[in-house]
Coordinates of C-alpha atoms in Angstrom, one line a residue:
Chain A
M1 CA 163.8 137.9 28.1
P2 CA 164.7 141.5 28.0
G3 CA 168.0 141.2 30.1
F4 CA 167.1 142.7 33.6
N5 CA 169.8 143.8 35.8
S6 CA 170.9 146.4 38.6
E7 CA 173.2 147.8 36.1
T8 CA 170.8 148.7 33.8
Y9 CA 167.7 149.0 36.3
I10 CA 166.9 150.3 39.7
P11 CA 166.3 147.1 41.5
Q12 CA 163.2 146.0 43.6
V13 CA 161.2 149.5 42.4
A14 CA 158.5 148.9 39.6
I15 CA 156.3 150.9 37.8
D16 CA 152.6 150.3 37.5
C17 CA 149.9 152.2 35.6
V18 CA 146.6 152.6 35.5
I19 CA 146.3 154.2 32.1
F20 CA 142.0 155.2 31.9
G21 CA 140.6 155.6 28.8
F22 CA 136.8 156.8 28.4
R23 CA 134.4 155.6 25.0
D24 CA 131.0 155.2 24.8
K25 CA 130.1 155.8 28.6
K26 CA 132.7 153.7 29.4
L27 CA 135.6 154.3 31.6
S28 CA 138.0 151.3 30.7
V29 CA 141.7 150.6 31.9
L30 CA 144.7 148.8 29.7
I31 CA 145.5 145.7 30.6
S32 CA 148.1 143.3 29.2
K33 CA 147.6 139.8 29.0
L34 CA 151.0 138.1 29.5
H35 CA 153.1 136.0 26.9
L36 CA 153.3 132.5 27.5
K37 CA 150.5 130.1 29.0
G38 CA 148.7 130.8 32.3
E39 CA 146.3 133.7 31.4
I40 CA 148.0 135.9 33.4
Y41 CA 146.6 139.5 33.1
G42 CA 148.1 142.5 34.9
L43 CA 148.7 146.5 34.8
P44 CA 151.6 147.8 32.3
S45 CA 154.4 148.0 34.2
G46 CA 158.2 148.4 34.1
F47 CA 161.2 149.5 35.7
I48 CA 163.4 152.6 36.2
K49 CA 166.9 152.8 34.5
Q50 CA 169.7 154.1 36.7
D51 CA 169.8 157.3 34.1
E52 CA 166.4 157.7 34.0
G53 CA 164.5 160.2 36.4
L54 CA 161.3 158.6 37.9
E55 CA 158.6 160.0 35.4
D56 CA 160.8 160.0 32.5
A57 CA 160.3 156.3 33.2
A58 CA 156.4 156.2 33.8
Q59 CA 156.5 158.2 30.6
R60 CA 158.2 155.9 28.6
I61 CA 156.5 152.7 29.9
L62 CA 153.4 154.5 28.8
K63 CA 154.9 155.7 25.5
E64 CA 156.0 151.9 24.7
R65 CA 152.4 150.9 25.2
T66 CA 150.3 153.6 24.2
G67 CA 152.4 155.8 21.5
L68 CA 151.6 158.6 23.0
S69 CA 153.9 161.4 24.3
E70 CA 153.7 163.6 27.2
I71 CA 150.7 161.8 28.4
Y72 CA 149.1 163.6 31.2
L73 CA 149.9 161.1 34.7
E74 CA 149.6 161.7 38.3
H75 CA 151.3 159.5 41.0
F76 CA 148.7 158.2 43.5
K77 CA 150.5 155.7 45.7
N78 CA 153.8 153.7 46.7
F79 CA 152.5 149.7 47.7
G80 CA 155.4 148.6 49.9
N81 CA 154.2 145.4 51.8
A82 CA 157.1 143.5 52.8
N83 CA 156.1 140.3 51.0
R84 CA 155.1 142.3 47.5
T85 CA 156.7 139.6 45.3
N86 CA 155.6 138.2 41.8
R87 CA 157.0 135.5 43.1
D88 CA 153.8 133.3 42.6
V89 CA 153.3 134.8 39.4
I90 CA 156.4 133.5 38.2
Q91 CA 156.4 129.9 39.5
R92 CA 152.7 129.4 37.5
I93 CA 154.5 130.7 34.5
M94 CA 157.5 128.3 34.8
E95 CA 154.9 125.5 35.3
Y96 CA 153.0 126.2 32.5
N97 CA 155.8 126.7 30.2
T98 CA 158.5 124.5 30.7
D99 CA 158.4 123.3 26.8
F100 CA 159.0 126.8 26.0
F101 CA 161.6 127.4 28.7
A102 CA 163.6 124.4 27.7
G103 CA 164.9 125.7 24.8
L104 CA 166.6 128.6 26.8
D105 CA 169.6 129.3 28.4
R106 CA 169.4 128.2 31.9
F107 CA 171.4 130.7 33.4
D108 CA 169.6 133.5 31.9
I109 CA 166.4 132.3 32.9
K110 CA 167.4 131.8 36.4
N111 CA 168.7 135.2 36.4
E112 CA 165.5 137.1 35.0
F113 CA 163.4 135.1 37.4
E114 CA 165.2 136.1 40.3
W115 CA 165.0 139.6 39.2
L116 CA 161.2 139.3 38.6
S117 CA 160.8 137.1 42.0
Q118 CA 162.5 139.6 44.2
R119 CA 160.1 141.9 46.6
F120 CA 159.2 144.9 44.5
I121 CA 158.1 148.7 45.6
S122 CA 155.6 149.6 43.2
I123 CA 155.2 153.6 42.4
C124 CA 151.9 153.9 40.7
Y125 CA 150.5 156.4 38.4
Y126 CA 147.6 157.2 36.7
A127 CA 147.4 157.9 32.9
L128 CA 144.2 159.8 31.2
V129 CA 144.5 159.3 27.6
D130 CA 142.1 160.2 24.6
I131 CA 141.4 156.7 23.6
N132 CA 141.0 157.1 20.2
K133 CA 144.6 158.3 19.6
V134 CA 145.9 155.7 21.6
T135 CA 147.3 152.1 19.7
P136 CA 148.0 149.7 21.8
T137 CA 151.1 148.3 21.8
K138 CA 152.4 144.8 22.6
T139 CA 156.0 144.9 24.4
E140 CA 157.9 141.3 24.5
M141 CA 156.0 140.8 27.5
D142 CA 152.6 141.0 26.4
E143 CA 150.5 138.5 24.6
S144 CA 147.6 141.1 24.1
L145 CA 147.3 144.2 25.5
E146 CA 143.5 145.4 25.3
W147 CA 140.9 147.6 26.7
Y148 CA 138.6 146.4 29.8
D149 CA 135.8 148.1 31.1
I150 CA 136.4 148.7 34.8
H151 CA 133.7 147.1 35.8
A152 CA 134.3 143.9 33.8
L153 CA 138.7 143.3 34.2
P154 CA 139.9 140.0 34.1
G155 CA 141.4 138.5 37.3
L156 CA 144.7 140.5 37.8
M157 CA 147.8 139.2 39.3
M158 CA 149.0 140.1 42.7
D159 CA 147.3 143.4 44.0
H160 CA 146.9 145.2 40.4
K161 CA 143.1 145.3 41.2
E162 CA 144.0 147.3 44.7
I163 CA 145.9 149.5 42.6
V164 CA 143.2 150.1 39.8
D165 CA 140.3 150.7 42.7
L166 CA 143.1 153.0 43.8
A167 CA 143.3 154.5 41.1
L168 CA 139.7 155.3 40.3
E169 CA 139.5 156.6 44.3
S170 CA 142.5 158.7 43.6
L171 CA 140.7 159.8 40.1
R172 CA 137.6 161.0 41.8
Q173 CA 139.3 163.0 44.6
N174 CA 141.2 164.7 42.2
L175 CA 138.5 166.0 40.0
D176 CA 137.2 168.3 42.9
K177 CA 140.3 169.9 42.4
N178 CA 140.7 170.6 38.8
I179 CA 139.5 169.5 35.4
I180 CA 142.5 166.7 34.8
I181 CA 140.0 164.5 33.6
L182 CA 139.2 166.4 30.7
N183 CA 142.3 164.7 29.4
L184 CA 140.3 161.9 28.5
L185 CA 138.5 163.7 26.1
P186 CA 139.0 164.2 22.4
E187 CA 140.5 167.4 21.3
K188 CA 137.2 169.2 20.7
F189 CA 133.8 167.9 22.4
I190 CA 130.3 169.0 23.3
M191 CA 129.2 169.4 26.6
K192 CA 127.1 166.2 26.3
E193 CA 130.6 164.0 26.0
V194 CA 131.6 166.1 29.2
Q195 CA 128.6 165.0 31.2
D196 CA 129.0 161.7 29.9
L197 CA 132.5 161.6 31.2
Y198 CA 131.1 163.0 35.0
E199 CA 128.4 160.4 34.7
T200 CA 130.5 157.6 34.1
V201 CA 133.2 158.5 36.5
F202 CA 130.9 159.1 39.5
E203 CA 128.2 156.9 38.3
T204 CA 126.0 159.2 39.1
T205 CA 123.6 161.5 37.2
Y206 CA 123.5 165.2 36.7
A207 CA 121.1 167.8 36.0
R208 CA 121.9 169.4 32.3
N209 CA 121.9 173.0 32.8
N210 CA 123.3 172.4 36.1
F211 CA 125.9 170.7 35.4
Q212 CA 126.8 172.5 32.1
K213 CA 127.2 175.8 34.5
K214 CA 129.3 174.4 36.7
I215 CA 131.8 173.5 34.1
L216 CA 132.0 176.7 32.0
D217 CA 132.1 178.6 35.3
L218 CA 135.8 176.9 36.0
G219 CA 136.5 179.3 33.1
V220 CA 139.2 176.6 31.3
L221 CA 136.8 176.2 27.7
D222 CA 136.7 177.8 24.9
R223 CA 133.5 177.7 22.6
L224 CA 134.0 176.9 19.1
E225 CA 131.4 176.5 16.0
K226 CA 128.5 174.1 16.3
K227 CA 128.9 170.6 15.6
F228 CA 126.8 169.5 12.8
T229 CA 125.0 167.1 12.8
G230 CA 122.1 167.2 10.1
A231 CA 119.6 168.5 12.3
Q232 CA 120.9 172.2 12.0
N233 CA 118.8 174.1 14.9
K234 CA 119.4 171.7 17.4
A235 CA 123.5 171.6 16.8
P236 CA 125.8 171.8 20.0
Y237 CA 128.6 173.4 20.6
L238 CA 132.0 172.4 20.5
Y239 CA 134.6 173.4 23.4
R240 CA 138.2 173.1 23.8
F241 CA 140.5 173.5 26.7
K242 CA 141.7 177.2 26.7
K243 CA 145.6 177.4 25.4
Chain B
M1 CA 179.3 152.8 60.8
P2 CA 175.9 151.6 60.6
G3 CA 176.3 148.4 57.9
F4 CA 174.1 149.6 55.1
N5 CA 174.2 146.9 52.5
S6 CA 171.6 145.2 50.0
E7 CA 171.0 142.0 52.5
T8 CA 169.4 144.2 55.1
Y9 CA 167.8 147.1 53.2
I10 CA 166.4 147.8 49.6
P11 CA 169.2 149.8 47.9
Q12 CA 168.7 153.0 45.9
V13 CA 165.5 154.0 48.0
A14 CA 165.8 156.2 50.8
I15 CA 162.8 157.8 53.2
D16 CA 163.0 161.3 53.8
C17 CA 160.6 162.7 56.8
V18 CA 159.6 166.2 57.6
I19 CA 158.5 165.9 61.2
F20 CA 156.3 168.7 62.0
G21 CA 155.6 170.4 65.1
F22 CA 154.2 173.5 66.4
R23 CA 154.6 175.6 69.4
D24 CA 153.9 179.8 70.5
K25 CA 152.9 180.0 67.1
K26 CA 155.8 178.8 65.3
L27 CA 155.6 175.6 62.8
S28 CA 159.0 173.7 63.2
V29 CA 160.6 171.1 61.6
L30 CA 163.1 168.5 63.1
I31 CA 166.6 168.8 61.5
S32 CA 169.6 167.0 62.1
K33 CA 173.0 168.2 61.9
L34 CA 175.1 165.3 60.6
H35 CA 177.7 163.6 63.1
L36 CA 181.1 164.7 61.6
K37 CA 182.7 167.8 60.4
G38 CA 181.7 170.0 57.8
E39 CA 178.1 171.7 58.8
I40 CA 175.8 169.3 56.9
Y41 CA 172.0 169.7 57.6
G42 CA 169.3 167.4 56.7
L43 CA 166.2 165.6 56.8
P44 CA 165.8 162.6 59.5
S45 CA 165.9 159.7 57.0
G46 CA 166.6 156.0 56.5
F47 CA 166.4 153.0 54.7
I48 CA 163.6 149.8 54.3
K49 CA 164.7 146.9 55.4
Q50 CA 164.0 144.1 53.7
D51 CA 161.5 142.7 55.7
E52 CA 159.6 145.4 56.2
G53 CA 156.8 147.3 54.7
L54 CA 157.2 151.1 53.7
E55 CA 155.2 152.8 56.3
D56 CA 156.6 150.2 58.7
A57 CA 160.0 151.9 57.6
A58 CA 158.5 155.3 58.2
Q59 CA 157.1 154.3 61.4
R60 CA 160.3 152.9 62.5
I61 CA 162.2 155.7 61.4
L62 CA 159.8 158.5 63.4
K63 CA 160.0 156.2 66.1
E64 CA 164.1 156.6 66.3
R65 CA 163.9 160.3 66.0
T66 CA 160.7 161.4 68.0
G67 CA 160.6 158.7 70.5
L68 CA 156.5 157.7 69.1
S69 CA 154.7 155.1 67.9
E70 CA 151.8 155.4 66.2
I71 CA 152.6 158.8 64.6
Y72 CA 150.0 160.5 62.1
L73 CA 151.8 160.6 58.6
E74 CA 151.2 161.0 55.1
H75 CA 153.6 160.0 52.0
F76 CA 152.9 163.4 49.7
K77 CA 156.1 162.9 47.0
N78 CA 158.7 160.5 45.6
F79 CA 161.6 162.7 44.3
G80 CA 163.4 160.6 41.9
N81 CA 166.1 162.6 39.7
A82 CA 168.1 160.7 37.3
N83 CA 170.8 162.5 39.4
R84 CA 170.0 162.3 42.7
T85 CA 172.7 161.3 44.3
N86 CA 174.3 162.2 48.2
R87 CA 177.9 161.8 46.7
D88 CA 179.0 165.5 46.9
V89 CA 178.0 165.1 50.3
I90 CA 179.9 161.9 51.2
Q91 CA 182.9 163.7 49.9
R92 CA 182.7 167.0 51.8
I93 CA 182.6 164.7 54.6
M94 CA 185.4 163.0 54.1
E95 CA 187.5 165.4 52.7
Y96 CA 186.4 167.4 56.4
N97 CA 187.3 164.1 58.2
T98 CA 190.0 162.7 57.1
D99 CA 191.7 161.9 60.6
F100 CA 188.3 160.0 61.8
F101 CA 188.2 157.9 59.1
A102 CA 191.8 157.2 58.9
G103 CA 191.2 155.4 61.8
L104 CA 188.9 153.0 60.7
D105 CA 188.8 149.9 58.3
R106 CA 189.2 151.3 55.0
F107 CA 186.9 148.3 53.7
D108 CA 184.2 148.8 55.5
I109 CA 184.3 152.5 54.7
K110 CA 184.6 152.4 51.2
N111 CA 180.9 149.9 51.0
E112 CA 179.4 152.0 53.1
F113 CA 180.1 155.0 51.0
E114 CA 179.4 153.3 48.2
W115 CA 175.8 152.8 49.3
L116 CA 175.3 155.7 50.4
S117 CA 176.6 157.9 47.0
Q118 CA 174.0 155.7 45.2
R119 CA 171.2 157.0 43.3
F120 CA 168.5 157.1 45.6
I121 CA 164.8 157.2 45.5
S122 CA 163.5 159.4 48.0
I123 CA 159.7 158.2 49.3
C124 CA 159.0 161.4 51.4
Y125 CA 156.6 161.1 54.1
Y126 CA 155.6 164.3 56.5
A127 CA 154.3 163.6 59.8
L128 CA 152.6 166.0 62.5
V129 CA 153.5 165.4 65.9
D130 CA 152.4 167.1 69.7
I131 CA 155.5 169.0 69.8
N132 CA 155.5 168.6 73.7
K133 CA 155.1 164.3 73.5
V134 CA 158.6 164.3 71.3
T135 CA 162.0 163.8 72.7
P136 CA 164.4 164.1 69.7
T137 CA 166.6 161.5 69.9
K138 CA 169.7 161.2 68.1
T139 CA 171.1 158.4 65.8
E140 CA 174.6 157.6 65.2
M141 CA 174.3 159.5 62.3
D142 CA 173.2 162.8 63.9
E143 CA 175.6 165.3 66.0
S144 CA 172.6 167.2 67.0
L145 CA 169.0 167.1 66.4
E146 CA 166.2 170.0 66.7
W147 CA 163.5 171.9 66.2
Y148 CA 163.8 174.5 63.5
D149 CA 161.4 177.6 62.7
I150 CA 160.1 176.5 59.3
H151 CA 161.3 180.2 58.5
A152 CA 164.6 180.1 59.7
L153 CA 166.2 176.2 58.4
P154 CA 169.6 176.0 58.5
G155 CA 171.4 175.1 54.7
L156 CA 169.8 171.7 54.0
M157 CA 171.7 168.9 51.8
M158 CA 170.9 167.8 48.3
D159 CA 166.6 168.2 47.7
H160 CA 165.8 168.9 51.3
K161 CA 164.6 172.3 51.3
E162 CA 162.7 171.2 48.3
I163 CA 161.2 168.9 50.1
V164 CA 160.1 171.0 53.4
D165 CA 158.6 173.2 51.0
L166 CA 156.7 170.5 49.3
A167 CA 155.8 168.9 52.9
L168 CA 154.1 172.5 53.6
E169 CA 152.1 172.9 50.2
S170 CA 151.0 169.2 50.6
L171 CA 149.8 170.0 54.1
R172 CA 147.7 173.1 53.4
Q173 CA 146.1 170.9 50.4
N174 CA 145.1 167.9 53.1
L175 CA 144.0 171.0 55.3
D176 CA 141.2 172.1 53.3
K177 CA 140.0 168.0 52.7
N178 CA 140.2 167.3 56.6
I179 CA 141.4 167.9 60.1
I180 CA 144.5 165.8 60.6
I181 CA 146.5 169.1 61.1
L182 CA 145.1 168.9 64.6
N183 CA 147.8 165.9 65.4
L184 CA 150.0 169.0 66.0
L185 CA 148.1 170.3 69.1
P186 CA 148.4 168.3 72.6
E187 CA 145.5 166.0 73.5
K188 CA 143.7 169.3 75.0
F189 CA 143.4 172.3 74.0
I190 CA 141.7 175.7 73.6
M191 CA 140.1 177.4 70.7
K192 CA 142.7 179.9 70.4
E193 CA 145.3 177.2 69.8
V194 CA 143.3 175.7 67.1
Q195 CA 142.9 179.3 65.6
D196 CA 146.9 180.0 66.3
L197 CA 147.9 176.9 64.2
Y198 CA 145.4 177.8 61.0
E199 CA 146.7 181.4 61.1
T200 CA 150.3 180.1 61.4
V201 CA 150.4 177.4 59.0
F202 CA 148.6 179.4 56.5
E203 CA 150.5 182.7 57.6
T204 CA 147.0 184.8 57.4
T205 CA 144.5 185.7 60.4
Y206 CA 140.9 184.6 61.0
A207 CA 137.8 186.6 62.3
R208 CA 137.6 184.7 65.7
N209 CA 133.4 183.7 65.9
N210 CA 134.0 182.9 62.2
F211 CA 137.1 180.3 62.4
Q212 CA 135.3 178.7 65.5
K213 CA 132.1 178.3 63.8
K214 CA 134.0 177.1 60.7
I215 CA 135.8 174.3 62.9
L216 CA 133.0 173.6 65.1
D217 CA 130.8 172.9 62.3
L218 CA 133.0 170.0 61.5
G219 CA 131.6 168.3 64.2
V220 CA 134.5 166.4 65.2
L221 CA 135.5 168.2 68.1
D222 CA 134.1 167.6 72.1
R223 CA 133.7 170.3 74.3
L224 CA 135.1 169.5 77.8
E225 CA 135.4 171.3 80.9
K226 CA 136.6 175.1 80.9
K227 CA 140.4 175.5 81.3
F228 CA 140.5 177.8 84.3
T229 CA 143.5 180.5 84.6
G230 CA 142.6 182.6 87.1
A231 CA 140.3 185.2 85.7
Q232 CA 136.9 182.6 86.1
N233 CA 134.3 184.7 83.7
K234 CA 137.2 184.5 81.2
A235 CA 137.9 180.9 81.2
P236 CA 137.9 179.3 77.8
Y237 CA 136.3 176.0 77.1
L238 CA 138.9 173.0 76.5
Y239 CA 138.5 171.0 73.1
R240 CA 139.4 167.2 72.4
F241 CA 138.9 165.1 69.4
K242 CA 136.0 163.1 69.4
K243 CA 136.8 159.1 70.2

C-alpha cells in the first residue's frame, strides 16, 4: 500500500486528471482499471504532497502515468459535494479481495482505507497530449491503464463520468478562445489532421477551404516542407506551431 | 476564537471571496480589516465545513458578510503554491497583540494559530452583488468590513492582491461570453448605468448608440416604463433582466 497520510499529503483533496489523446479520428481518454478484483475503472488520480505546489502535483501525476514532462494542462473545475467520498468503492474492493487483504497488516490497511474513504474535494485538470508520445505507465494502483474512445468508456467510479463530460465541454469552450487543442497533434502535421481533430471534438464537419483559412488566419502556424506520400503533385504541406 | 479544527472543517483548504460592487462609476471590492492591531487587510474568507458542499460554503461565507442569499458567484482559480501560508501574518498579529492574548487560554490560542498557520490551498470565487442591497456585516474576525475602490485598495495580506487582479481579469473574460455582469446593477436600471458599468470594468469608453444596440441585441433585457426625472421629454427607459 502506498502509505497515504497527512504528514506526506494534504488530506481530503484529490487531483483527478482527464488525459485527452487523439488518433484515427477518435478522441480518447486514459482510464485506469484498479488493481484488485471488482472491475473498478477511474481517472488517473493522486494527492498533493505537503511540500508540493498544486500544479506541480498535477504534473507529477500526469508524468507518472504518461512518461511526459511539461504537459499542457488546464484546471477546469472543483468537485466538492459534501457527500463526495470513495467509501462505496473501497467497500466493494474489500469484499472482492478478502483473500488479498488477509495477508496484509490490518493496521496498515485500516489507515489506508480510512484515508481513501474520507470526503474528498477533487481538483480536476484536463491534459492534452500527443498520443504517439505517451507510454501509459501503471502505478501500483493500476491493473491496467489504457486509452478508451470517449464515446465508449467503461463504467467509471464515483462522479468520474461527469468529470469527463465537463472536461470535454470545457475543452470545446477553450477551443473557441485559443489553439490549445493543437497540443493533441504530433509536432508536424498536415491541415487535414487539424480538421479531423476539430471535427472529432465538435462532432461536426467543416468545409475544407473555409476551415483552412480560419486556422491559418490565427497566425500561429509555420508552413514547412511538403509531406511526400508517393503521389507528388498531391502532397500536402506540413505545419508546425510557431516557436 | 472561532474554534477551527478538522472535526468541523476541511483542513488546509480556504475559500477567498472577491466581492464586486458597482456605484458612482466605481468598481469596488469588499475588504476586511482584521480585528486586533497590526493593520492587516484581506479578502472575506472562510473554511469548508465537513458536512457542507464547496459552493454552499462559499454562499455561506458571502451571506455572513453581505446579508444576501443566492449571490451570483463564479469560481475562477485555485491558489496552491507549496509555501502558501498565513504564518507571517499570524506572527505579526501575535507580536502586535501580546496584551490581548495574555488573557486567553494558551492551549486554545496554540490550536487556533496552528490551524491558521497551516499551508492552505485557496479556492477563489468572485461574487457580483447589487451594492445597494448589501449590508457589510463584520464577523468576530473583522475590525471593519468596507467597500474599497479596486484602484485604491489598502495593502492586502498574502497573495490577496493577486487574487483580486485575477478576479477582475476573469470577470472581463466572462463578460465577453455572457451578461453576468448585470448582477452588479439594481433590479431596474437605465441604459446609461449599463454603459457606465462596462466602461468602468473595461476602463474604456463606448459610443452610446453602438453600445445600446450591442446590449439590446443580446435579447436579455425587458424594456419597462420611462424613468421620470422631471424633464419628461428626456426621460430614459428603465430595463430589467428577462425573467
